[in-house]
Amino acid sequence: MAALRPIPVNTPKFWGGEKELVAQCIEDGWISSEGPKVKEFEEAMAKCCTRKHAIAVANGTAALDIAVKALGLGEGDEVILPSFCIISCITQIVRGGSIPVLVDCGDDFNMSVDEVASKITPRTKAILCVHTYHFPVDMRPILELAKEKGIKVIEDAAEMIGQTCMGRPCGSLGDISTMSFYPNKHITCGEGGMVLVDDPVLAEKCSQLRNLCFNPQKRRFVHDDLGWNYRMTNLQAALGWAQLQHLDKAVARKREIGRLYTKLLEGCPGLILPPDQNALNEVNIYWVYGIEVAQGVPVDAEEVMQQLAKVKVGTRPFFWPMHEQPVFKEMGLFKDASYPVAERIARRGFYIPSGLALTDEDCREVAERVRAVMAGICGAGSGAAA
């Protein structure tokens, strides 16, 4: 019997043109953040997201750090965000002395809008909306609430590049929005991120924060504030700019992959598959193909992933909730907190290979192996509830 071919959880797609643009940077000697491709990439991304300003940074975490500090969030300020997210969303909030106020998510994996409203206090200064996995957050009521209360909105659109919400591009909806260009995103620089704003004063603040708070109006090496070296290189920007030219194709391909998986896995015992549309008629972008192990199955996602690893299918677990993170428990945060949906999906959710370089044959191989593993877990023909 032939050995099984490994299928990694992500392989990026290069559409053509990337190599030439990166090589041109080397030939021209422009490899640092001073190179012209950084500005070109910023302008192209701003146009893509209908924003007035874009600030390229080293990664998505850098973009979030800058967003929190640029808004002036500090000691004692409350920031509402989902418990179900990646830790980079909360890091600068905690380090800056602000108070993270968590909410649970719904079955679409996005933050509960009703809970957001119930958590607002006179100390609330910002709401961090994190679009997660498949669909954007229901932004309309959050934006209306924020406007009414005078609260700033940070939009983390890292997983929704090319997605829309309320007929607008994700990345255009916050007072300040952020993106990531890690290799599993719809466009990649290897590493990289972007901050997107309309306010010119906020844009200038973000630009200074990414560059150690050098002030172009003052003598070099004289600083009025503390920032970071979060600059993007010209090499990264060239790769990102080239990738951006193919964003529509990338999104279309992601949806093809997602719909093919659903067709191939429909009726598989023990699995809850993602819908193609949500209640707001937003179309799933399938950043990843996220699956939940049904409650009737006697194992959790960790066991399913271990079984899939044995047949060489790459997987990743869902995020682990912020209120259950050991680092925050040690700090005394979120004592006795419970967010049942986040807790459930963290333990029963995972995703299968979802990279843009997947072929249809890869998807068929993955689905066949997933079906075999689930049949072994549930028992052939057991009909475990999905």
PDB file of N, CA and C in Angstrom, residues 45 48-49 51 59-61 63-64 67 82 85-86 88-89 110-111 127-137 139 153-165 168-182 184-187 192-197 247 251 285 287 319:
ATOM      1  N   MET A  45      -3.804  49.194  -0.455  1.00  0.00           N
ATOM      2  CA  MET A  45      -4.673  48.606   0.559  1.00  0.00           C
ATOM      3  C   MET A  45      -5.709  49.604   1.045  1.00  0.00           C
ATOM      4  N   CYS A  48      -8.358  49.576  -1.557  1.00  0.00           N
ATOM      5  CA  CYS A  48      -9.110  48.317  -1.480  1.00  0.00           C
ATOM      6  C   CYS A  48     -10.153  48.375  -0.367  1.00  0.00           C
ATOM      7  N   CYS A  49      -9.801  49.008   0.752  1.00  0.00           N
ATOM      8  CA  CYS A  49     -10.688  49.050   1.917  1.00  0.00           C
ATOM      9  C   CYS A  49     -11.443  50.369   2.038  1.00  0.00           C
ATOM     10  N   ARG A  51     -10.390  53.314   2.583  1.00  0.00           N
ATOM     11  CA  ARG A  51      -9.900  54.122   3.692  1.00  0.00           C
ATOM     12  C   ARG A  51      -9.006  55.236   3.156  1.00  0.00           C
ATOM     13  N   ASN A  59       3.475  43.071  11.514  1.00  0.00           N
ATOM     14  CA  ASN A  59       2.581  41.915  11.613  1.00  0.00           C
ATOM     15  C   ASN A  59       1.241  42.370  12.176  1.00  0.00           C
ATOM     16  N   GLY A  60       0.300  41.454  12.275  1.00  0.00           N
ATOM     17  CA  GLY A  60      -1.025  41.802  12.764  1.00  0.00           C
ATOM     18  C   GLY A  60      -1.044  42.178  14.231  1.00  0.00           C
ATOM     19  N   THR A  61      -0.180  41.546  15.038  1.00  0.00           N
ATOM     20  CA  THR A  61      -0.084  41.904  16.449  1.00  0.00           C
ATOM     21  C   THR A  61       0.393  43.343  16.600  1.00  0.00           C
ATOM     22  N   ALA A  63      -0.080  45.721  14.512  1.00  0.00           N
ATOM     23  CA  ALA A  63      -1.198  46.593  14.138  1.00  0.00           C
ATOM     24  C   ALA A  63      -2.150  46.791  15.314  1.00  0.00           C
ATOM     25  N   LEU A  64      -2.441  45.729  16.055  1.00  0.00           N
ATOM     26  CA  LEU A  64      -3.326  45.830  17.215  1.00  0.00           C
ATOM     27  C   LEU A  64      -2.687  46.638  18.341  1.00  0.00           C
ATOM     28  N   ALA A  67      -2.953  50.209  17.376  1.00  0.00           N
ATOM     29  CA  ALA A  67      -4.342  50.679  17.434  1.00  0.00           C
ATOM     30  C   ALA A  67      -4.737  51.043  18.854  1.00  0.00           C
ATOM     31  N   PRO A  82     -14.196  39.988  22.592  1.00  0.00           N
ATOM     32  CA  PRO A  82     -14.642  38.602  22.791  1.00  0.00           C
ATOM     33  C   PRO A  82     -13.621  37.787  23.575  1.00  0.00           C
ATOM     34  N   CYS A  85     -10.888  34.609  21.005  1.00  0.00           N
ATOM     35  CA  CYS A  85     -10.044  35.292  20.032  1.00  0.00           C
ATOM     36  C   CYS A  85      -8.602  34.865  20.269  1.00  0.00           C
ATOM     37  N   ILE A  86      -7.684  35.352  19.448  1.00  0.00           N
ATOM     38  CA  ILE A  86      -6.270  35.076  19.656  1.00  0.00           C
ATOM     39  C   ILE A  86      -5.724  36.056  20.686  1.00  0.00           C
ATOM     40  N   SER A  88      -3.229  37.948  20.907  1.00  0.00           N
ATOM     41  CA  SER A  88      -2.686  39.243  20.478  1.00  0.00           C
ATOM     42  C   SER A  88      -3.729  40.353  20.548  1.00  0.00           C
ATOM     43  N   CYS A  89      -5.004  39.989  20.531  1.00  0.00           N
ATOM     44  CA  CYS A  89      -6.064  40.999  20.624  1.00  0.00           C
ATOM     45  C   CYS A  89      -6.091  41.676  21.992  1.00  0.00           C
ATOM     46  N   ASN A 110     -18.580  34.631  16.434  1.00  0.00           N
ATOM     47  CA  ASN A 110     -18.359  36.060  16.623  1.00  0.00           C
ATOM     48  C   ASN A 110     -18.987  36.556  17.921  1.00  0.00           C
ATOM     49  N   MET A 111     -18.483  37.695  18.416  1.00  0.00           N
ATOM     50  CA  MET A 111     -18.912  38.241  19.696  1.00  0.00           C
ATOM     51  C   MET A 111     -20.405  38.514  19.722  1.00  0.00           C
ATOM     52  N   ILE A 127     -14.540  49.296  21.915  1.00  0.00           N
ATOM     53  CA  ILE A 127     -15.018  47.945  21.631  1.00  0.00           C
ATOM     54  C   ILE A 127     -14.103  47.377  20.554  1.00  0.00           C
ATOM     55  N   LEU A 128     -13.517  46.222  20.820  1.00  0.00           N
ATOM     56  CA  LEU A 128     -12.665  45.544  19.841  1.00  0.00           C
ATOM     57  C   LEU A 128     -13.471  44.425  19.193  1.00  0.00           C
ATOM     58  N   CYS A 129     -13.814  44.614  17.932  1.00  0.00           N
ATOM     59  CA  CYS A 129     -14.580  43.618  17.176  1.00  0.00           C
ATOM     60  C   CYS A 129     -13.610  42.749  16.382  1.00  0.00           C
ATOM     61  N   VAL A 130     -13.708  41.444  16.572  1.00  0.00           N
ATOM     62  CA  VAL A 130     -12.793  40.509  15.915  1.00  0.00           C
ATOM     63  C   VAL A 130     -13.596  39.616  14.979  1.00  0.00           C
ATOM     64  N   HIS A 131     -13.493  39.838  13.689  1.00  0.00           N
ATOM     65  CA  HIS A 131     -14.164  38.970  12.716  1.00  0.00           C
ATOM     66  C   HIS A 131     -13.486  37.592  12.748  1.00  0.00           C
ATOM     67  N   THR A 132     -14.265  36.539  12.923  1.00  0.00           N
ATOM     68  CA  THR A 132     -13.676  35.235  13.224  1.00  0.00           C
ATOM     69  C   THR A 132     -14.074  34.133  12.246  1.00  0.00           C
ATOM     70  N   TYR A 133     -13.073  33.565  11.599  1.00  0.00           N
ATOM     71  CA  TYR A 133     -13.145  32.341  10.798  1.00  0.00           C
ATOM     72  C   TYR A 133     -13.969  32.448   9.512  1.00  0.00           C
ATOM     73  N   HIS A 134     -15.275  32.672   9.645  1.00  0.00           N
ATOM     74  CA  HIS A 134     -16.158  32.540   8.488  1.00  0.00           C
ATOM     75  C   HIS A 134     -16.890  33.820   8.100  1.00  0.00           C
ATOM     76  N   PHE A 135     -17.407  34.516   9.104  1.00  0.00           N
ATOM     77  CA  PHE A 135     -18.283  35.669   8.865  1.00  0.00           C
ATOM     78  C   PHE A 135     -17.804  36.884   9.650  1.00  0.00           C
ATOM     79  N   PRO A 136     -18.181  38.074   9.207  1.00  0.00           N
ATOM     80  CA  PRO A 136     -17.872  39.267  10.003  1.00  0.00           C
ATOM     81  C   PRO A 136     -18.810  39.395  11.198  1.00  0.00           C
ATOM     82  N   VAL A 137     -18.365  40.135  12.189  1.00  0.00           N
ATOM     83  CA  VAL A 137     -19.226  40.516  13.313  1.00  0.00           C
ATOM     84  C   VAL A 137     -20.415  41.316  12.767  1.00  0.00           C
ATOM     85  N   MET A 139     -21.849  44.252  12.619  1.00  0.00           N
ATOM     86  CA  MET A 139     -21.289  45.547  12.989  1.00  0.00           C
ATOM     87  C   MET A 139     -22.329  46.657  13.140  1.00  0.00           C
ATOM     88  N   VAL A 153     -14.305  52.243  18.149  1.00  0.00           N
ATOM     89  CA  VAL A 153     -14.386  50.867  17.663  1.00  0.00           C
ATOM     90  C   VAL A 153     -13.087  50.499  16.971  1.00  0.00           C
ATOM     91  N   ILE A 154     -12.465  49.427  17.450  1.00  0.00           N
ATOM     92  CA  ILE A 154     -11.313  48.823  16.775  1.00  0.00           C
ATOM     93  C   ILE A 154     -11.829  47.594  16.041  1.00  0.00           C
ATOM     94  N   GLU A 155     -11.543  47.503  14.769  1.00  0.00           N
ATOM     95  CA  GLU A 155     -11.995  46.374  13.952  1.00  0.00           C
ATOM     96  C   GLU A 155     -10.792  45.525  13.558  1.00  0.00           C
ATOM     97  N   ASP A 156     -10.748  44.292  14.062  1.00  0.00           N
ATOM     98  CA  ASP A 156      -9.703  43.345  13.670  1.00  0.00           C
ATOM     99  C   ASP A 156     -10.226  42.543  12.483  1.00  0.00           C
ATOM    100  N   ALA A 157      -9.740  42.913  11.287  1.00  0.00           N
ATOM    101  CA  ALA A 157     -10.212  42.281  10.045  1.00  0.00           C
ATOM    102  C   ALA A 157      -9.189  41.311   9.476  1.00  0.00           C
ATOM    103  N   ALA A 158      -8.285  40.799  10.327  1.00  0.00           N
ATOM    104  CA  ALA A 158      -7.191  39.946   9.858  1.00  0.00           C
ATOM    105  C   ALA A 158      -7.675  38.746   9.060  1.00  0.00           C
ATOM    106  N   GLU A 159      -8.810  38.180   9.463  1.00  0.00           N
ATOM    107  CA  GLU A 159      -9.296  36.949   8.833  1.00  0.00           C
ATOM    108  C   GLU A 159     -10.327  37.222   7.741  1.00  0.00           C
ATOM    109  N   MET A 160     -10.622  38.492   7.486  1.00  0.00           N
ATOM    110  CA  MET A 160     -11.703  38.833   6.565  1.00  0.00           C
ATOM    111  C   MET A 160     -11.236  39.731   5.425  1.00  0.00           C
ATOM    112  N   ILE A 161      -9.986  39.630   5.032  1.00  0.00           N
ATOM    113  CA  ILE A 161      -9.494  40.444   3.919  1.00  0.00           C
ATOM    114  C   ILE A 161     -10.243  40.023   2.653  1.00  0.00           C
ATOM    115  N   GLY A 162     -10.957  40.965   2.066  1.00  0.00           N
ATOM    116  CA  GLY A 162     -11.768  40.657   0.886  1.00  0.00           C
ATOM    117  C   GLY A 162     -13.227  40.388   1.202  1.00  0.00           C
ATOM    118  N   GLN A 163     -13.576  40.292   2.480  1.00  0.00           N
ATOM    119  CA  GLN A 163     -14.973  40.074   2.902  1.00  0.00           C
ATOM    120  C   GLN A 163     -15.690  41.420   2.996  1.00  0.00           C
ATOM    121  N   THR A 164     -16.999  41.381   2.966  1.00  0.00           N
ATOM    122  CA  THR A 164     -17.798  42.589   3.135  1.00  0.00           C
ATOM    123  C   THR A 164     -18.727  42.447   4.333  1.00  0.00           C
ATOM    124  N   CYS A 165     -19.136  43.600   4.846  1.00  0.00           N
ATOM    125  CA  CYS A 165     -20.103  43.659   5.944  1.00  0.00           C
ATOM    126  C   CYS A 165     -20.927  44.917   5.742  1.00  0.00           C
ATOM    127  N   ARG A 168     -19.964  47.025   2.837  1.00  0.00           N
ATOM    128  CA  ARG A 168     -18.680  47.721   2.873  1.00  0.00           C
ATOM    129  C   ARG A 168     -17.553  46.717   3.088  1.00  0.00           C
ATOM    130  N   PRO A 169     -16.348  47.042   2.638  1.00  0.00           N
ATOM    131  CA  PRO A 169     -15.229  46.117   2.864  1.00  0.00           C
ATOM    132  C   PRO A 169     -14.903  45.993   4.349  1.00  0.00           C
ATOM    133  N   CYS A 170     -14.641  44.782   4.794  1.00  0.00           N
ATOM    134  CA  CYS A 170     -14.074  44.628   6.129  1.00  0.00           C
ATOM    135  C   CYS A 170     -12.712  45.327   6.134  1.00  0.00           C
ATOM    136  N   GLY A 171     -12.458  46.048   7.205  1.00  0.00           N
ATOM    137  CA  GLY A 171     -11.285  46.912   7.252  1.00  0.00           C
ATOM    138  C   GLY A 171     -11.658  48.370   7.094  1.00  0.00           C
ATOM    139  N   SER A 172     -12.940  48.635   6.789  1.00  0.00           N
ATOM    140  CA  SER A 172     -13.412  50.012   6.616  1.00  0.00           C
ATOM    141  C   SER A 172     -14.355  50.452   7.718  1.00  0.00           C
ATOM    142  N   LEU A 173     -14.594  49.591   8.704  1.00  0.00           N
ATOM    143  CA  LEU A 173     -15.728  49.794   9.606  1.00  0.00           C
ATOM    144  C   LEU A 173     -15.367  50.377  10.970  1.00  0.00           C
ATOM    145  N   GLY A 174     -14.146  50.259  11.396  1.00  0.00           N
ATOM    146  CA  GLY A 174     -13.771  50.768  12.707  1.00  0.00           C
ATOM    147  C   GLY A 174     -13.252  52.197  12.657  1.00  0.00           C
ATOM    148  N   ASP A 175     -13.197  52.842  13.815  1.00  0.00           N
ATOM    149  CA  ASP A 175     -12.445  54.091  13.895  1.00  0.00           C
ATOM    150  C   ASP A 175     -10.999  53.810  13.497  1.00  0.00           C
ATOM    151  N   ILE A 176     -10.571  52.621  13.845  1.00  0.00           N
ATOM    152  CA  ILE A 176      -9.265  52.131  13.436  1.00  0.00           C
ATOM    153  C   ILE A 176      -9.406  50.635  13.171  1.00  0.00           C
ATOM    154  N   SER A 177      -8.873  50.172  12.061  1.00  0.00           N
ATOM    155  CA  SER A 177      -9.006  48.768  11.666  1.00  0.00           C
ATOM    156  C   SER A 177      -7.618  48.174  11.454  1.00  0.00           C
ATOM    157  N   THR A 178      -7.521  46.867  11.633  1.00  0.00           N
ATOM    158  CA  THR A 178      -6.224  46.202  11.511  1.00  0.00           C
ATOM    159  C   THR A 178      -6.330  44.957  10.632  1.00  0.00           C
ATOM    160  N   MET A 179      -5.190  44.600  10.058  1.00  0.00           N
ATOM    161  CA  MET A 179      -5.096  43.399   9.225  1.00  0.00           C
ATOM    162  C   MET A 179      -3.784  42.676   9.487  1.00  0.00           C
ATOM    163  N   SER A 180      -3.760  41.412   9.107  1.00  0.00           N
ATOM    164  CA  SER A 180      -2.557  40.588   9.194  1.00  0.00           C
ATOM    165  C   SER A 180      -2.303  39.950   7.834  1.00  0.00           C
ATOM    166  N   PHE A 181      -1.017  39.804   7.507  1.00  0.00           N
ATOM    167  CA  PHE A 181      -0.646  39.173   6.242  1.00  0.00           C
ATOM    168  C   PHE A 181       0.217  37.937   6.471  1.00  0.00           C
ATOM    169  N   TYR A 182      -0.090  37.203   7.543  1.00  0.00           N
ATOM    170  CA  TYR A 182       0.562  35.925   7.819  1.00  0.00           C
ATOM    171  C   TYR A 182       0.259  34.956   6.664  1.00  0.00           C
ATOM    172  N   ASN A 184      -1.260  32.298   6.226  1.00  0.00           N
ATOM    173  CA  ASN A 184      -2.581  31.676   6.085  1.00  0.00           C
ATOM    174  C   ASN A 184      -3.675  32.682   5.758  1.00  0.00           C
ATOM    175  N   LYS A 185      -3.308  33.957   5.565  1.00  0.00           N
ATOM    176  CA  LYS A 185      -4.302  34.965   5.223  1.00  0.00           C
ATOM    177  C   LYS A 185      -4.526  35.023   3.714  1.00  0.00           C
ATOM    178  N   HIS A 186      -5.531  35.779   3.280  1.00  0.00           N
ATOM    179  CA  HIS A 186      -5.892  35.788   1.856  1.00  0.00           C
ATOM    180  C   HIS A 186      -4.850  36.461   0.987  1.00  0.00           C
ATOM    181  N   ILE A 187      -4.080  37.360   1.569  1.00  0.00           N
ATOM    182  CA  ILE A 187      -2.855  37.821   0.938  1.00  0.00           C
ATOM    183  C   ILE A 187      -1.760  37.748   1.990  1.00  0.00           C
ATOM    184  N   GLY A 192       3.515  40.449   8.351  1.00  0.00           N
ATOM    185  CA  GLY A 192       3.115  41.794   7.945  1.00  0.00           C
ATOM    186  C   GLY A 192       1.729  42.110   8.442  1.00  0.00           C
ATOM    187  N   GLY A 193       1.425  43.403   8.505  1.00  0.00           N
ATOM    188  CA  GLY A 193       0.109  43.844   8.936  1.00  0.00           C
ATOM    189  C   GLY A 193      -0.173  45.237   8.419  1.00  0.00           C
ATOM    190  N   MET A 194      -1.375  45.735   8.707  1.00  0.00           N
ATOM    191  CA  MET A 194      -1.784  47.055   8.237  1.00  0.00           C
ATOM    192  C   MET A 194      -2.738  47.675   9.251  1.00  0.00           C
ATOM    193  N   VAL A 195      -2.555  48.973   9.464  1.00  0.00           N
ATOM    194  CA  VAL A 195      -3.499  49.763  10.246  1.00  0.00           C
ATOM    195  C   VAL A 195      -4.227  50.678   9.269  1.00  0.00           C
ATOM    196  N   LEU A 196      -5.558  50.749   9.381  1.00  0.00           N
ATOM    197  CA  LEU A 196      -6.370  51.517   8.434  1.00  0.00           C
ATOM    198  C   LEU A 196      -7.238  52.515   9.182  1.00  0.00           C
ATOM    199  N   VAL A 197      -7.160  53.787   8.780  1.00  0.00           N
ATOM    200  CA  VAL A 197      -7.927  54.850   9.433  1.00  0.00           C
ATOM    201  C   VAL A 197      -8.348  55.881   8.395  1.00  0.00           C
ATOM    202  N   LEU A 247      -6.524  39.458  -5.079  1.00  0.00           N
ATOM    203  CA  LEU A 247      -7.404  39.231  -3.932  1.00  0.00           C
ATOM    204  C   LEU A 247      -8.750  38.656  -4.340  1.00  0.00           C
ATOM    205  N   VAL A 251     -10.281  35.130  -2.805  1.00  0.00           N
ATOM    206  CA  VAL A 251     -11.562  34.980  -2.100  1.00  0.00           C
ATOM    207  C   VAL A 251     -12.460  33.978  -2.833  1.00  0.00           C
ATOM    208  N   ILE A 285     -16.685  33.437   3.945  1.00  0.00           N
ATOM    209  CA  ILE A 285     -15.444  33.624   3.192  1.00  0.00           C
ATOM    210  C   ILE A 285     -14.510  32.420   3.347  1.00  0.00           C
ATOM    211  N   TRP A 287     -12.247  31.613   5.524  1.00  0.00           N
ATOM    212  CA  TRP A 287     -10.815  31.843   5.805  1.00  0.00           C
ATOM    213  C   TRP A 287     -10.177  30.525   6.226  1.00  0.00           C
ATOM    214  N   PHE A 319      -9.372  28.732  18.757  1.00  0.00           N
ATOM    215  CA  PHE A 319      -8.774  29.556  19.800  1.00  0.00           C
ATOM    216  C   PHE A 319      -9.163  29.046  21.189  1.00  0.00           C
TER     217      PHE A 319
END
